[in-house]
Coordinates of C-alpha atoms in Angstrom, one line a residue:
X1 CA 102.3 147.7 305.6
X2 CA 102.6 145.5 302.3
X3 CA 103.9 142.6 304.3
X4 CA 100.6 142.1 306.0
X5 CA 98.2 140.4 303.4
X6 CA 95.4 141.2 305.1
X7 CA 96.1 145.3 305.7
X8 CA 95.6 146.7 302.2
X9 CA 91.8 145.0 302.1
X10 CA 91.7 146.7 305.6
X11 CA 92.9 149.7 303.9
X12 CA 90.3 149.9 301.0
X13 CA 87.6 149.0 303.3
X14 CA 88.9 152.3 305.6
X15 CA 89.3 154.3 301.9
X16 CA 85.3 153.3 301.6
X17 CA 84.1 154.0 304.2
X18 CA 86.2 157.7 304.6
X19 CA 84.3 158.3 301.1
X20 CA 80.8 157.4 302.0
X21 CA 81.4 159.6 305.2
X22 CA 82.3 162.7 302.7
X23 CA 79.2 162.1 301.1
X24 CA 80.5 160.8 298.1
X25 CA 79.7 157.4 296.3
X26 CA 82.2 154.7 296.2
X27 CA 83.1 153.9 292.5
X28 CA 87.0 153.1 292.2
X29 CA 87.6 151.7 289.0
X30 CA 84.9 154.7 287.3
X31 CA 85.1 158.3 288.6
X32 CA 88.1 158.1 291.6
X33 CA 91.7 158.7 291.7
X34 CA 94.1 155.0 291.6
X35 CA 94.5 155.7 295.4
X36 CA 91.8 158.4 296.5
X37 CA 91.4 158.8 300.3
X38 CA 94.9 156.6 300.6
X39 CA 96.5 159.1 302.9
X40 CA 93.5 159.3 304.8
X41 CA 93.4 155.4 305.5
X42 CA 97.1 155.3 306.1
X43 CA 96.9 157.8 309.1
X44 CA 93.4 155.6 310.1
X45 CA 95.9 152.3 310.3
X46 CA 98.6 153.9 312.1
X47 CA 96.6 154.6 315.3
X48 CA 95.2 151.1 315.3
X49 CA 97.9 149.1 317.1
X50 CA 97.9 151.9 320.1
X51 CA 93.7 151.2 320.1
X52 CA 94.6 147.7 320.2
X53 CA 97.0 148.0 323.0
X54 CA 94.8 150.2 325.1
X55 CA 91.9 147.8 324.3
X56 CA 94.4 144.6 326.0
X57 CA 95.2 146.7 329.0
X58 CA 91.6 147.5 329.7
X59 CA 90.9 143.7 328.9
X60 CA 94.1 142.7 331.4
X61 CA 92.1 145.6 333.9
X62 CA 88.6 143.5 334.3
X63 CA 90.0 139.9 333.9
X64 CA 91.4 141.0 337.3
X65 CA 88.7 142.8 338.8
X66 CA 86.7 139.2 337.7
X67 CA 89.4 137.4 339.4
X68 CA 89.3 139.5 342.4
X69 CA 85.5 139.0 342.5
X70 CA 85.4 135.3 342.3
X71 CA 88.2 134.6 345.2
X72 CA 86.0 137.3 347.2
X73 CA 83.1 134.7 346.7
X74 CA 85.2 131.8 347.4
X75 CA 86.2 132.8 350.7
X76 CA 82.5 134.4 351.4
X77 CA 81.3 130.5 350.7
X78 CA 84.1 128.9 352.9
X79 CA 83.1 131.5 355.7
X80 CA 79.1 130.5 355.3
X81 CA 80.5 126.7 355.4
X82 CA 82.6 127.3 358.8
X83 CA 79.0 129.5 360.2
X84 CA 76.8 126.4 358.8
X85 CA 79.1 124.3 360.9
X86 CA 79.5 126.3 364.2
X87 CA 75.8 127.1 364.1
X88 CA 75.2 123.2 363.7
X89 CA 77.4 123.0 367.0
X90 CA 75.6 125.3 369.1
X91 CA 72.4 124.0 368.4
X92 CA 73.6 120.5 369.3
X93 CA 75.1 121.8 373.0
X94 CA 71.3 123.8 372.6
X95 CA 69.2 120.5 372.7
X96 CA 71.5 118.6 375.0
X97 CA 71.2 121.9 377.7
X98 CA 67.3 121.5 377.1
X99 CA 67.1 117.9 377.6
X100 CA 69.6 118.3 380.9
X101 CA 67.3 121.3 382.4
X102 CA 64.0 119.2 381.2
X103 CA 65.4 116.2 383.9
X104 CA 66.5 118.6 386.5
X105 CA 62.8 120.2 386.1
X106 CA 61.6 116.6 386.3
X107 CA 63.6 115.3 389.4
X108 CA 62.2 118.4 391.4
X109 CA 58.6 118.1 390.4
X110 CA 59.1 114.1 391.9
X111 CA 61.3 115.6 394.7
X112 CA 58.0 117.7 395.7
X113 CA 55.9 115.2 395.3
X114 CA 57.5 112.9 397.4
X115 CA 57.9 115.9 399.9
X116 CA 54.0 116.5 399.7
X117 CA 53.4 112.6 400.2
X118 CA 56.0 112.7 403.2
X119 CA 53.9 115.5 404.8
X120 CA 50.7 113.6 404.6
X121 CA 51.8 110.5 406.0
X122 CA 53.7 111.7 409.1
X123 CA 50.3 113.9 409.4
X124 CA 48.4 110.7 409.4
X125 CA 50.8 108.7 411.6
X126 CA 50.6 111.4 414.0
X127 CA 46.7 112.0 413.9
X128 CA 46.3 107.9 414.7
X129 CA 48.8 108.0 417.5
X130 CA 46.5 110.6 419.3
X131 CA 43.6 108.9 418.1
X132 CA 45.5 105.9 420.5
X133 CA 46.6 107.9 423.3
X134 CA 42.5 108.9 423.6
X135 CA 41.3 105.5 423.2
X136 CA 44.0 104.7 426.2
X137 CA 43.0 107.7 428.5
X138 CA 38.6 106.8 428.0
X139 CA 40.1 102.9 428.8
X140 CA 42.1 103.5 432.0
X141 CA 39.8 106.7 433.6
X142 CA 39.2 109.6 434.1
X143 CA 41.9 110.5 436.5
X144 CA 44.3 109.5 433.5
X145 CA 42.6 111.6 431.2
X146 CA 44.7 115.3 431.8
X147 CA 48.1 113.6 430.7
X148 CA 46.4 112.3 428.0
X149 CA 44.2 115.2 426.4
X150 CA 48.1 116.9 426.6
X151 CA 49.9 114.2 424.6
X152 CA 46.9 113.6 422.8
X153 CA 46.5 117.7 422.2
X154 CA 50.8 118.0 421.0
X155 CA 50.5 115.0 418.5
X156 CA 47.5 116.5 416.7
X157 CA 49.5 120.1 416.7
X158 CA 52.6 118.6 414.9
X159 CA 50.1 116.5 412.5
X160 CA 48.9 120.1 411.8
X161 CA 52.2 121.1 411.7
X162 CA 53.4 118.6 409.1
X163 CA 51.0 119.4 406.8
X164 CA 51.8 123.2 406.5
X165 CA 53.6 124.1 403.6
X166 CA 57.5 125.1 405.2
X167 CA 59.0 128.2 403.6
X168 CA 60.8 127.3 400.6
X169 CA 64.1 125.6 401.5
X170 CA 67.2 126.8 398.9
X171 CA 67.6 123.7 396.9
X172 CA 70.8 121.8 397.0
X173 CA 73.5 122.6 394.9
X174 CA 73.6 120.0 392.2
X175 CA 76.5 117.9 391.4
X176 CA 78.6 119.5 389.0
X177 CA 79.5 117.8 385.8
X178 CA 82.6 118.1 383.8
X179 CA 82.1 118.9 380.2
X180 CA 83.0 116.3 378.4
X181 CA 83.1 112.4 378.7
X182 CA 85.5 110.5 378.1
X183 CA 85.2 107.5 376.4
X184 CA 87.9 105.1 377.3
X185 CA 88.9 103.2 380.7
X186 CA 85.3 104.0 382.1
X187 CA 81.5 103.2 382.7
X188 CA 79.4 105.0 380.5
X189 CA 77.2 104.9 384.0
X190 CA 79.6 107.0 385.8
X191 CA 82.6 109.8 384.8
X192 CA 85.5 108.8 386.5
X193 CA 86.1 112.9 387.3
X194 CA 82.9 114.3 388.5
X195 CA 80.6 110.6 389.5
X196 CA 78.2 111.6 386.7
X197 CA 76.6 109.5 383.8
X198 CA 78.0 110.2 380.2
X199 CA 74.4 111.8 379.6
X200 CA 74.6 114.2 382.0
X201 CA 77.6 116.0 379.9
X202 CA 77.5 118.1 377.1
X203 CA 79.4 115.8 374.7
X204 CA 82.3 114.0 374.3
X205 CA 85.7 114.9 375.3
X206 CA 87.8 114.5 372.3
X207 CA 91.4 115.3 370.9
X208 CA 91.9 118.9 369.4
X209 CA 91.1 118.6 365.4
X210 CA 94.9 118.2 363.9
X211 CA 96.6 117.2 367.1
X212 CA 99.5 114.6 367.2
X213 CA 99.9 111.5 369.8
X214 CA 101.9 114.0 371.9
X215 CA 99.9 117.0 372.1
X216 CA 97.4 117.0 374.9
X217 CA 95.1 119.7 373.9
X218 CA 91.4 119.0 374.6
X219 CA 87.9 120.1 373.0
X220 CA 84.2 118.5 373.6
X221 CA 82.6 117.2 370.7
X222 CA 78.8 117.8 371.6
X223 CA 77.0 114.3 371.3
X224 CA 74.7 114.9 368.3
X225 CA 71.1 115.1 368.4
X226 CA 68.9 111.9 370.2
X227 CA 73.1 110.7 371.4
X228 CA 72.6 111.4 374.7
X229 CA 69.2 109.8 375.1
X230 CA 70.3 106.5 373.9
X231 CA 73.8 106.0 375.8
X232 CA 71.0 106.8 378.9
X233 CA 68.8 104.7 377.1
X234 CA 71.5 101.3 377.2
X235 CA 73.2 101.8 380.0
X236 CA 71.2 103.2 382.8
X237 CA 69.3 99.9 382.1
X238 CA 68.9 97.6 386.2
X239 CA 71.1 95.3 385.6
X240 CA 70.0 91.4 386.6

C-alpha cells in the first residue's frame, strides 16, 4: 500500500474515524499508540477495491437501462412522426371525399329542380292545348263539341298527371372514377381511363416512394387541402 501516496492519508483518516466511533478522542501524537487502530484501517482498505468494483458494475447496470430507455423514446418519437403523417393523409382523402359528396349532393338538388320545373311546364303546355281544343269546339259547334270535351278532358288528365310527384326513380349509377390522376400526356379536364376531371379523383397517381425508372409500382398521393378546388378552378374554365 506504500506505493500509493494518497493511501496512508486514506488510512489515517479511516484510523480516525474507527477511534471516534469507539468513543475515544483522536489525539495521536499525545495519548495513542505510533499506529493505533492500524490493523483496523488495513482490513477497512482491503475491501475497498471490491466496493469499488461492485459500485462500476452497478454504474455499467443503469447506463444501460438509460440507454435502453432513450432508444425506446427514439423509436416512440419516429412512430408519433409516421402517425402525425398518415393521420395528415387521411384527413386530406377526408376533405377531398367531402368536397366530391358536397357536388354529387349539389348536382341532384339541380337534377330535381330541373325535374320539378320539367313537370310544370309540360303541365302548362298541356293545360293551354285543351284550353285550344275548347276554344276550337265553342268556334266550330256544338255538334263538334263531344270529340272535343274528350281531347279536351285527356290533355287536362295528363297535365294533372305531369304534375304528380312519380315514385322515386333509383338514381343512375354514377360514373366511376379511377383513383388517382395522372398527370402527364393528358387534359386536366378529362382522365384518359375513366372520362373524369382530375378533381373528381382522390389525388394524384404517383410512383411508389423509393422506386427506380424500372419498377412500375403505383400509390395516389391525395391532392392537399383547397388542390382540387383550384385545378377545377383553371381548367373547367368555357373556353373562348
Amino acid at each position: 500500500m506504500t506505493d500509493q501516496p494518497d493511501q496512508p492519508t486514506l488510512r489515517d483518516r479511516i484510523r480516525r474515524a474507527i477511534c471516534e466511533a469507539s468513543g475515544f478522542t483522536w489525539l495521536p501524537d499525545e495519548l495513542m499508540e505510533p499506529d493505533e487502530y492500524g490493523d483496523h484501517a488495513d482490513a477497512v482498505l482491503a475491501v475497498l477495491p471490491e466496493v469499488a468494483d461492485r459500485a462500476e458494475e452497478e454504474l455499467r447496470h443503469w447506463k444501460s437501462k438509460l440507454a435502453a430507455v432513450t432508444d425506446g423514446r427514439d423509436a416512440l418519437q419516429r412512430e408519433n412522426a409516421r402517425l402525425r403523417k398518415d393521420l395528415a393523409a387521411a384527413e386530406r382523402i377526408r376533405e377531398n371525399a367531402d368536397f366530391h359528396l358536397g357536388q354529387e349532393m349539389a348536382r341532384r338538388q339541380l337534377a330535381e329542380k330541373a325535374a320539378a320545373r320539367l313537370a310544370v311546364d309540360r303541365a302548362a303546355v298541356l293545360r293551354e292545348a285543351a284550353d285550344a281544343v275548347r276554344r276550337k269546339a265553342v268556334h266550330d259547334g256544338e255538334d263538334f263539341c263531344n270529340g272535343i270535351d274528350f281531347a279536351a278532358d285527356l290533355l287536362r288528365r295528363m297535365a294533372d298527371e305531369a304534375q304528380q310527384p312519380e315514385a322515386e326513380a333509383v338514381p343512375a349509377e354514377a360514373p366511376s372514377v379511377c383513383e388517382g390522376f395522372q398527370w402527364i400526356g393528358q387534359s386536366f379536364a378529362t382522365c384518359d381511363r375513366c372520362d373524369q376531371p382530375a378533381w373528381d379523383h382522390v389525388g394524384e397517381d404517383v410512383p411508389v416512394e423509393g422506386a427506380s425508372l424500372s419498377d412500375e409500382r403505383r400509390t395516389v398521393r391525395p391532392w392537399k387541402p383547397g388542390q382540387a378546388d383550384a385545378i377545377r378552378a383553371k381548367w373547367s374554365r368555357p373556353t373562348s
